[in-house]
XYZ file of C-alpha atoms in Angstrom:
501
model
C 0.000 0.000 0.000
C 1.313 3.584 -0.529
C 0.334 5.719 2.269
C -1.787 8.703 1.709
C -0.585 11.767 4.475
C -1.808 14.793 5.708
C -0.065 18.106 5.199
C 0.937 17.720 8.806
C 2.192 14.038 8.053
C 4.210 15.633 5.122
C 6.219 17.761 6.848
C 6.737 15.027 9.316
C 8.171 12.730 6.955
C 10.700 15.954 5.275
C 11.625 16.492 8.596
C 12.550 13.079 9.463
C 14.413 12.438 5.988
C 16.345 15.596 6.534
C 17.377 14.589 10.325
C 17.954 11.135 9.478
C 19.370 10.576 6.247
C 21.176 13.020 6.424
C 20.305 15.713 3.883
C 20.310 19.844 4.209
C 16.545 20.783 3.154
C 17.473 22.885 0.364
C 19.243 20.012 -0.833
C 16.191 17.870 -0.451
C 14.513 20.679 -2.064
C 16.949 20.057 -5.236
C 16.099 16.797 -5.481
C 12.617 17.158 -5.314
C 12.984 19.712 -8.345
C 15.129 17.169 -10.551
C 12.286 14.950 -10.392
C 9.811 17.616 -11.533
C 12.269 18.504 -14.529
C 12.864 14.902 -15.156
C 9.099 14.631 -15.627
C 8.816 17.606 -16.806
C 11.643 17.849 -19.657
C 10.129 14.310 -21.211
C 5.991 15.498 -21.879
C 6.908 18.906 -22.648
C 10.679 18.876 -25.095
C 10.007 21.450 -27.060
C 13.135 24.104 -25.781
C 11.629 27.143 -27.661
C 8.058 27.293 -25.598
C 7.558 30.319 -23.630
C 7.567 28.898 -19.894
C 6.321 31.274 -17.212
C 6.368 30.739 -13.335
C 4.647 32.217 -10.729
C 6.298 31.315 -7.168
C 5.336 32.748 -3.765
C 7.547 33.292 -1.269
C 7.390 29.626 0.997
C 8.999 26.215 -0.115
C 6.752 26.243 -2.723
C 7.679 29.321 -4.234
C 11.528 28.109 -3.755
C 10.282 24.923 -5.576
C 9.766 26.777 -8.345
C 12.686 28.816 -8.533
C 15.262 25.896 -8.827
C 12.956 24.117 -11.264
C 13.344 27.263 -13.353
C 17.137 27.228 -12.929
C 17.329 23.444 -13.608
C 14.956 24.308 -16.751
C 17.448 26.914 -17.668
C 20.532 23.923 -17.404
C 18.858 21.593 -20.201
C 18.823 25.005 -22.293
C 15.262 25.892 -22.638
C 15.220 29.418 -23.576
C 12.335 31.078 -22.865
C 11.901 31.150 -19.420
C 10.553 34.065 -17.487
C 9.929 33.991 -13.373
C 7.366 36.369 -11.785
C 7.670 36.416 -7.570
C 4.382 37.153 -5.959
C 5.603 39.488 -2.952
C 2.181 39.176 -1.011
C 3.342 37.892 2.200
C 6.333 39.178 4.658
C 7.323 35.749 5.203
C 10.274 34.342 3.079
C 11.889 30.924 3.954
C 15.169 30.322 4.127
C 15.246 27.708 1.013
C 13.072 30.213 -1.131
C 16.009 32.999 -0.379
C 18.841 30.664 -1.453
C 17.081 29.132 -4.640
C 16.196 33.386 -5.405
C 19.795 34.199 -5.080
C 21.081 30.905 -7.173
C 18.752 32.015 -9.898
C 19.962 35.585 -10.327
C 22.975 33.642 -11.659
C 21.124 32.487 -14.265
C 20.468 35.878 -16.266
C 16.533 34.400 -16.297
C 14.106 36.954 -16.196
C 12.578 37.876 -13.021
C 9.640 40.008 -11.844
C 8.104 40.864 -8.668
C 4.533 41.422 -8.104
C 3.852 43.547 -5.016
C 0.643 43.834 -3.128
C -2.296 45.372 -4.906
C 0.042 46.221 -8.028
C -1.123 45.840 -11.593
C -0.661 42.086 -12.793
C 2.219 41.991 -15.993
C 1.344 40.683 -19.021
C 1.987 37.240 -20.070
C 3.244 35.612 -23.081
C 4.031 32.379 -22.149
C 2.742 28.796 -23.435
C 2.935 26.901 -20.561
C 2.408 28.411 -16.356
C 4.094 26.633 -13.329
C 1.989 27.232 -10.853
C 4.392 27.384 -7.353
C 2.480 30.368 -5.612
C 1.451 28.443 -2.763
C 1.556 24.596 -1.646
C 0.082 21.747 0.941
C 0.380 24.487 3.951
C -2.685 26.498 2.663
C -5.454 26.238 5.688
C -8.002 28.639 4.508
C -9.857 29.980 0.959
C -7.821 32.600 -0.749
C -8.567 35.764 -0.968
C -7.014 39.576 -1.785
C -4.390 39.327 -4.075
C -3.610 35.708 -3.701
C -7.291 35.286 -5.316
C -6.844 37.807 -7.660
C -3.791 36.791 -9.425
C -5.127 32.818 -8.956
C -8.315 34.073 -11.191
C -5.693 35.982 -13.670
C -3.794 33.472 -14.137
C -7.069 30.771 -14.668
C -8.355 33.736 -17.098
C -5.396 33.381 -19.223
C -6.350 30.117 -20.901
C -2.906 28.559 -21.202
C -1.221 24.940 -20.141
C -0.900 25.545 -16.455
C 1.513 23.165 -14.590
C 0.964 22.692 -10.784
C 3.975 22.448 -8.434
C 3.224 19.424 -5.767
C -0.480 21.000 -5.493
C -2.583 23.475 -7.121
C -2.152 26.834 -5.120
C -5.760 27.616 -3.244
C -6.695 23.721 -3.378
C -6.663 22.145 0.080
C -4.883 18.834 0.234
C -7.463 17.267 2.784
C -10.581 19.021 3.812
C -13.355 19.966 2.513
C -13.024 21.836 -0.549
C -15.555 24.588 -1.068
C -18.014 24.894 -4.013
C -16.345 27.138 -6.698
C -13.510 27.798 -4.663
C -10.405 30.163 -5.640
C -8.004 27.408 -6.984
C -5.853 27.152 -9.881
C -6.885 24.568 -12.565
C -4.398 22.997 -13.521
C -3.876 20.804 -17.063
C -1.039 18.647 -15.040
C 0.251 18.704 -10.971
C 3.637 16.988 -11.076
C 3.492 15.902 -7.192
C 6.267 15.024 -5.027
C 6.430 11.177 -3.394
C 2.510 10.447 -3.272
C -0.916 12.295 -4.136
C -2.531 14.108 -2.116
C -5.756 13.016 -0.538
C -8.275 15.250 -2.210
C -6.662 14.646 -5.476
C -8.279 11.555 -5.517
C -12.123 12.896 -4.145
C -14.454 14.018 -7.385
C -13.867 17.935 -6.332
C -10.732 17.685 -7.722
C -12.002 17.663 -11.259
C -12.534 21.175 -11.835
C -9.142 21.760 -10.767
C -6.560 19.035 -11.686
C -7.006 17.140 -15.017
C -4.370 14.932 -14.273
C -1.999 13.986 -11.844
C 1.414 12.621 -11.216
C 3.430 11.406 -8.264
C 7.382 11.631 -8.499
C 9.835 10.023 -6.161
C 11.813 12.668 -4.013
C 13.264 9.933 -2.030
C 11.401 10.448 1.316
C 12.244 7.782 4.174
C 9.899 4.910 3.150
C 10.234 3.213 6.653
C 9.352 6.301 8.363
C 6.221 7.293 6.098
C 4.709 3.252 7.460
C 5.287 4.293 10.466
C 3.319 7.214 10.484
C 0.540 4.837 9.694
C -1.950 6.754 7.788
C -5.931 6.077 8.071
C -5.240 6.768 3.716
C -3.892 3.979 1.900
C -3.658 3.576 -2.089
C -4.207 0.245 -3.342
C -1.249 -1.139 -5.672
C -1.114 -4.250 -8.325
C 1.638 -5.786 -5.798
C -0.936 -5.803 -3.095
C -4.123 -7.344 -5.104
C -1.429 -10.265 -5.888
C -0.431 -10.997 -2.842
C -4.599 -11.694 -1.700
C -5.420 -13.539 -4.514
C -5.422 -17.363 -4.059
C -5.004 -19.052 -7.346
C -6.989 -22.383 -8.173
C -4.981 -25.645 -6.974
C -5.313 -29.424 -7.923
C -8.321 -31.180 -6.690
C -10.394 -28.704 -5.537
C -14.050 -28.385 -6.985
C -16.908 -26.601 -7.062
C -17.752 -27.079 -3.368
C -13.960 -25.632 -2.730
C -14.677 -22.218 -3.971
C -17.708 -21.426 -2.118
C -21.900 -21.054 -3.007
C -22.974 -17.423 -3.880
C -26.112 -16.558 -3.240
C -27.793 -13.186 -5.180
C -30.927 -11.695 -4.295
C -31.912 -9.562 -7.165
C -34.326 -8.331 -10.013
C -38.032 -7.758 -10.362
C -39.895 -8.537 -13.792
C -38.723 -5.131 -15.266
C -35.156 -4.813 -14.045
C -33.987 -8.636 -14.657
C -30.837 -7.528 -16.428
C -29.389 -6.413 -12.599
C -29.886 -10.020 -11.442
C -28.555 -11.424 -14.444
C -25.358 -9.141 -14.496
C -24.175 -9.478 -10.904
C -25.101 -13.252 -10.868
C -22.776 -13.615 -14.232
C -20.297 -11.540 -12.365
C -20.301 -13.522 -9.574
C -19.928 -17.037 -11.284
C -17.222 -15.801 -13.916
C -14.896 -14.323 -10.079
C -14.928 -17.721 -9.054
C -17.528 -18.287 -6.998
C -17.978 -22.691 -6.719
C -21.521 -22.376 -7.486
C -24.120 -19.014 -7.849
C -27.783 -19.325 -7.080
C -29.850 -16.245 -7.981
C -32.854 -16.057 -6.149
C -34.897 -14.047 -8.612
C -38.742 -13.339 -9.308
C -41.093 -16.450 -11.312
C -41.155 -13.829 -13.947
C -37.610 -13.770 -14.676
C -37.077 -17.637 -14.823
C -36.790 -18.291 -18.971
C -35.008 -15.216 -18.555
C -31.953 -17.118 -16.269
C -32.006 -20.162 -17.928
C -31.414 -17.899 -21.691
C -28.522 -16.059 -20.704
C -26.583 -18.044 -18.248
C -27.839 -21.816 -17.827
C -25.178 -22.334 -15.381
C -26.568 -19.927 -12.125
C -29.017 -22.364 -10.273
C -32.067 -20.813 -9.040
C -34.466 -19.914 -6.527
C -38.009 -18.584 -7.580
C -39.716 -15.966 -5.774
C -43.348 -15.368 -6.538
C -45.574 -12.111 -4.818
C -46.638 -11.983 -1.335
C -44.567 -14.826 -0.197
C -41.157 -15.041 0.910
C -39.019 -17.575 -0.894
C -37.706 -20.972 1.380
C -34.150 -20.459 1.493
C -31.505 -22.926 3.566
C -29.746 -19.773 4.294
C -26.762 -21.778 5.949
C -26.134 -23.558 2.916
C -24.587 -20.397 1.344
C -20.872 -19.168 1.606
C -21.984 -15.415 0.700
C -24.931 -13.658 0.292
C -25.688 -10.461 -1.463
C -29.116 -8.756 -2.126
C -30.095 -4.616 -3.909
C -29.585 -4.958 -7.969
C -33.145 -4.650 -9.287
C -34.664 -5.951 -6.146
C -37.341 -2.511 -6.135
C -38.346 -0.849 -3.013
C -41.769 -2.869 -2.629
C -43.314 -4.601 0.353
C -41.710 -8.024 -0.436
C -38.552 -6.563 -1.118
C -38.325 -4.924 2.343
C -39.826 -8.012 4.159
C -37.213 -10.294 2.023
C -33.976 -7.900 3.188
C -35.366 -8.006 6.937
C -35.475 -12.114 6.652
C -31.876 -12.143 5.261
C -30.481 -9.634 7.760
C -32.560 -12.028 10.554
C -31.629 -15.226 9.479
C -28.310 -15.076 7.287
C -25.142 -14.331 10.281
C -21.965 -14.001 7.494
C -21.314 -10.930 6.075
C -23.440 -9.559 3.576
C -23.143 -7.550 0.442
C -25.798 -5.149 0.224
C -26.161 -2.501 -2.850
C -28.274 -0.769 -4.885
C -32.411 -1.138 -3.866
C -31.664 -2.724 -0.186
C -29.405 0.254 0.063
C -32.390 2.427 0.067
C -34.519 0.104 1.954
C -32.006 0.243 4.909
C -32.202 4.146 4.534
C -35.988 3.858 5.311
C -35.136 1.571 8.603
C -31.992 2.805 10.482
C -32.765 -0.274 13.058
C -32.327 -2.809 10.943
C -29.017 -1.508 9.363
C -28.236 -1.507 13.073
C -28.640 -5.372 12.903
C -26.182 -5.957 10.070
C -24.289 -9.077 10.786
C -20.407 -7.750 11.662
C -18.536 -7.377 8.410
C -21.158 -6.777 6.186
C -20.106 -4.646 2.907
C -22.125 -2.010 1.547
C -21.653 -0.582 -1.552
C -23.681 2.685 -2.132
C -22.888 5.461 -4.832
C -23.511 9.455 -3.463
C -26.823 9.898 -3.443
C -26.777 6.138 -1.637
C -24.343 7.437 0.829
C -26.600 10.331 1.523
C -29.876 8.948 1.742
C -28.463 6.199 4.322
C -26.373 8.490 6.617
C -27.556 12.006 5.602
C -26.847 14.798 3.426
C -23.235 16.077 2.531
C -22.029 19.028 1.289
C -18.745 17.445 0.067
C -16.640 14.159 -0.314
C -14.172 14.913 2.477
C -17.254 15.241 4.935
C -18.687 11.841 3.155
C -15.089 10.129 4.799
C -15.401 11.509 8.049
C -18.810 9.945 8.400
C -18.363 6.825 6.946
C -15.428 6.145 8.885
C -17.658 6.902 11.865
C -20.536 4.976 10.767
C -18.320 2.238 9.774
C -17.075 1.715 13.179
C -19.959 2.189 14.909
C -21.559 -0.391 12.756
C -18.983 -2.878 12.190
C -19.401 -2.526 8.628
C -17.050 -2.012 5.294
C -18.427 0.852 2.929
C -17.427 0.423 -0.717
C -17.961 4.379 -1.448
C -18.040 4.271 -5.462
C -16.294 6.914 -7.592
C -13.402 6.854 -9.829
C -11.098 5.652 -7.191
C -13.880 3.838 -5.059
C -12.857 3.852 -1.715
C -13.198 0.824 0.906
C -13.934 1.886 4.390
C -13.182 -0.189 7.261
C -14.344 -0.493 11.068
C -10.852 -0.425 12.142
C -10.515 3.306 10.836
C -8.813 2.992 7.194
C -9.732 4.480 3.979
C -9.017 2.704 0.780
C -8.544 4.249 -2.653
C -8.396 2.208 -5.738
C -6.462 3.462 -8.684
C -8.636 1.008 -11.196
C -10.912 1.628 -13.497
C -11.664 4.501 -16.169
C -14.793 6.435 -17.986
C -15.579 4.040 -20.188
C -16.968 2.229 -17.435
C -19.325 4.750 -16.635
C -22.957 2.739 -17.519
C -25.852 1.640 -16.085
C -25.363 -2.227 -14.615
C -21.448 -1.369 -13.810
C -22.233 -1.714 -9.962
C -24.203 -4.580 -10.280
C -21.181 -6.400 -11.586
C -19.177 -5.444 -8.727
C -21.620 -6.707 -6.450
C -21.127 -9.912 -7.903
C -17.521 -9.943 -7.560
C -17.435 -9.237 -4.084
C -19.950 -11.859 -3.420
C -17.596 -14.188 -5.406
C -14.667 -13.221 -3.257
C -16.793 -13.651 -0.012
C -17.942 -17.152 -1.202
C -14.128 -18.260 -1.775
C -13.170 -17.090 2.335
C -11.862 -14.167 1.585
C -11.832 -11.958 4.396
C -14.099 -8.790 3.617
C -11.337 -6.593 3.645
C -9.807 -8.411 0.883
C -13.179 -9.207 -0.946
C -13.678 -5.161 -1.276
C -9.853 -4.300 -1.997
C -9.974 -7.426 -4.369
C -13.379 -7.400 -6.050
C -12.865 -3.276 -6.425
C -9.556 -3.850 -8.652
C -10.345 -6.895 -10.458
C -13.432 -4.853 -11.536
C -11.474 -1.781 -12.392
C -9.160 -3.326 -13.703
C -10.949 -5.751 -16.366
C -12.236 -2.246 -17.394
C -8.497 -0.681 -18.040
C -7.699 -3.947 -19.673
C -10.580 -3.149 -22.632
C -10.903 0.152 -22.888
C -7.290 1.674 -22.499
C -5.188 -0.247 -24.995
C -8.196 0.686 -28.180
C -9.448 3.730 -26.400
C -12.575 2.441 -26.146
C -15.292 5.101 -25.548
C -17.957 3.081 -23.721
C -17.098 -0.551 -21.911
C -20.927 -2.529 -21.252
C -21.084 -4.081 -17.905
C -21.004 -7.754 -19.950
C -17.932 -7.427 -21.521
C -16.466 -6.963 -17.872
C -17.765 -9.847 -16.767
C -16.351 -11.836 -19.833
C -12.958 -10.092 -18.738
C -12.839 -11.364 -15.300
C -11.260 -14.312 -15.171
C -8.286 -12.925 -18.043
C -7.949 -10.432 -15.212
C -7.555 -12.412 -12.214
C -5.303 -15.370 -14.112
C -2.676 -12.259 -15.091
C -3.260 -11.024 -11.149
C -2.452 -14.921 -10.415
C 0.359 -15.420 -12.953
């Protein structure tokens, strides 16, 4: 896992690598600017394109001055640095990197407060104004030259973070930020880089190695982790000889109603192509010819109105009930006999989602590890309203602890929540993916994972990336524009045998 810090955990971890290593901080400073050029100098080659920076007077600010310089060293040409004088404070590494420049003969300007703005000419804007030590909205002159710069329309490069976006917290509708086309950021991303209010503000992202102390950043043990491929292998048990159906679990899916059958037929497929031993989809009379067509090989168990279905609930490794299910009667009295009578951990999505929302006591009764797997407007309805993402961890942490429950909180990097206080983020998974029946195949990998004893921690982390990435693997390499939810399924087990391999 890479750990995700705070700002506060940041400086803890320079700190420590300067102390310990031992390295001077402008010198750690230096390195952390070679990586930024050596990004930097292979996406953007072109020596002749006018380059402007706009540094503030912090580490930040000195960030971008010996990027400049170091720019200057592999001879691009046209660089021109403009110092936004707006605070009294000047660090010590921003004063040494100022005077190192001045050797260069680049072109430098200084901004004072309240002074007219100077034109621009340049291609492409570094953004190093100000970095993760922002803890409160811009305004004055910091927000004026932030909108100036926006208003220019050009390629704007972020230094570490976008000046006047937070790095945790929550992040303000329409807040003063730069947007940036690129942030080149140093060791790991930042946690809000990764939370959808990031998208008006950083198109893309990436992390470069400054050579922080590894150990040192475990240590700090962060509730933030990001998921890696090296990590996904390690949980995945590959299939070994003499084992047979019975080895790899029973999966049982409680879905669909006579007009949404595709969501029981999608996660059930989704669950028997993850591995699951056998898959029994407990589905409506109406839907019966409808099973049997598209995938002879789920068993079934028919549900007809105003009756609840016999089920020999201990029979089943995993259970998971919400894709298509509706928000009827039988539905509710259905989800109240599973949550009574089933004690493993459920996976619960989708229509039960929104049943639980209308009866806080029985998600009280959850049996302890039970996964649910709710988009935003899921989240909300079950635990409230939000006015951001960063206030959408904070409570799910809380309500997962309080519950004893993982929360699979979907978005582009879909985030497992655990009872013991951690916060997930999975780097799998692209736009493509973005259609109707997408969650119902997750479901169904999860369930599969559950069947097969994994724990629930590693049916989310594992079930979440398989998923994702199924979806890289057919989209990304033909740019596909749209991936459908049964081609993912088709992709699964490709997916997990390379994971395995």
């Amino acid at each position: 896992m890479l750990p995700l810090l705070l700002s506060e955990q940041i400086r803890q971890a320079d700190a420590f690598t300067i102390a310990n290593e031992p390295i001077a901080s402008i010198d750690l400073m230096e390195r952390a600017s070679k990586a930024f050029v050596g990004w930097f100098i292979n996406h953007f080659p072109d020596k002749n394109v006018g380059i402007s920076f706009y540094c503030g007077t912090g580490n930040n600010g000195g960030d971008g001055l010996a990027i400049a310089r170091l720019l200057k060293d592999h001879q691009y040409k046209r660089l021109s640095v403009k110092i936004a004088y707006f605070s009294e404070r000047q660090t010590d590494d921003f004063k040494a990197n100022l005077q190192r420049l001045k050797q260069t003969g680049v072109t430098i300007i200084n901004i004072n407060k309240s002074a007219e703005l100077p034109p621009d000419d340049g291609i492409i804007l570094i953004d190093a104004l100000l970095g993760t030590g922002l803890n409160k909205p811009l305004s004055g002159d910091y927000e004026r030259l932030v909108n100036y710069i926006n208003n220019l329309d050009r390629t704007i490069v972020a230094v570490d973070v976008p000046t006047g976006f937070f790095s945790e917290r929550e992040i303000l509708p329409n807040a003063a930020a730069i947007k940036a086309d690129l942030v080149i950021t140093f060791q790991q991303p930042k946690i809000s880089f990764l939370l959808p209010e990031s998208a008006p503000y950083i198109n893309c992202w990436e992390a470069v190695n400054i050579g922080i102390n590894e150990s040192f950043v475990q240590w700090l043990n962060s509730a933030y982790q990001f998921i890696e491929e090296k990590d996904i292998r390690k949980i995945l048990k590959p299939r070994r000889p003499f084992s047979n159906k019975g080895t790899y679990g029973h999966a049982l899916i409680i879905a669909g109603q006579e007009k949404t059958m595709g969501a029981a037929l999608l996660s059930a497929s989704a669950a028997a192509h993850a591995g699951a031993g056998l898959t029994t989809a407990c589905v409506p009379a109406s839907g019966l010819t409808a099973l049997n067509s598209y995938l002879p090989e789920i068993m079934v168990i028919v549900r007809n109105e105003n009756e609840l279905p016999e089920i020999e609930w201990e029979k089943f490794n995993a259970a998971a009930i919400g894709p298509g299910l509706g928000k009827h009667d039988d539905a509710a009295k259905l989800l109240a006999a599973l949550i009574k009578n089933y004690k493993k951990p459920l996976v619960i999505d989708a229509d039960a989602l929104n049943l639980l929302a209308q009866d806080k006591e029985l998600l009280k009764k959850l049996p302890a590890g039970s996964i649910l797997t709710p988009h935003m407007k899921e989240f909300d309805r079950l635990f409230g309203p939000h006015t951001s993402w960063w206030k959408r961890l904070e409570t799910g942490l809380e309500e997962a602890r309080q519950l004893n429950i993982y929360i699979v909180l979907k978005n582009d990097y879909t985030i497992t929540i655990t009872p013991g206080g951690k916060c997930y983020f999975n780097p799998t998974g692209n736009a493509a993916m973005a259609s109707g029946g997408m969650g119902d195949v997750l479901t169904g990998v999860i369930t599969a994972m559950l069947a097969q004893k994994y724990t629930p921690l590693e049916a989310c982390l594992a079930g979440i990336y398989i998923h994702g990435k199924a979806g890289d693997e057919l989209a990304l390499p033909s740019r596909l524009n749209v991936v459908l939810p049964g081609k993912i399924i088709s992709q699964l087990p490709v997916t997990m045998a390379k994971l395995m391999a």
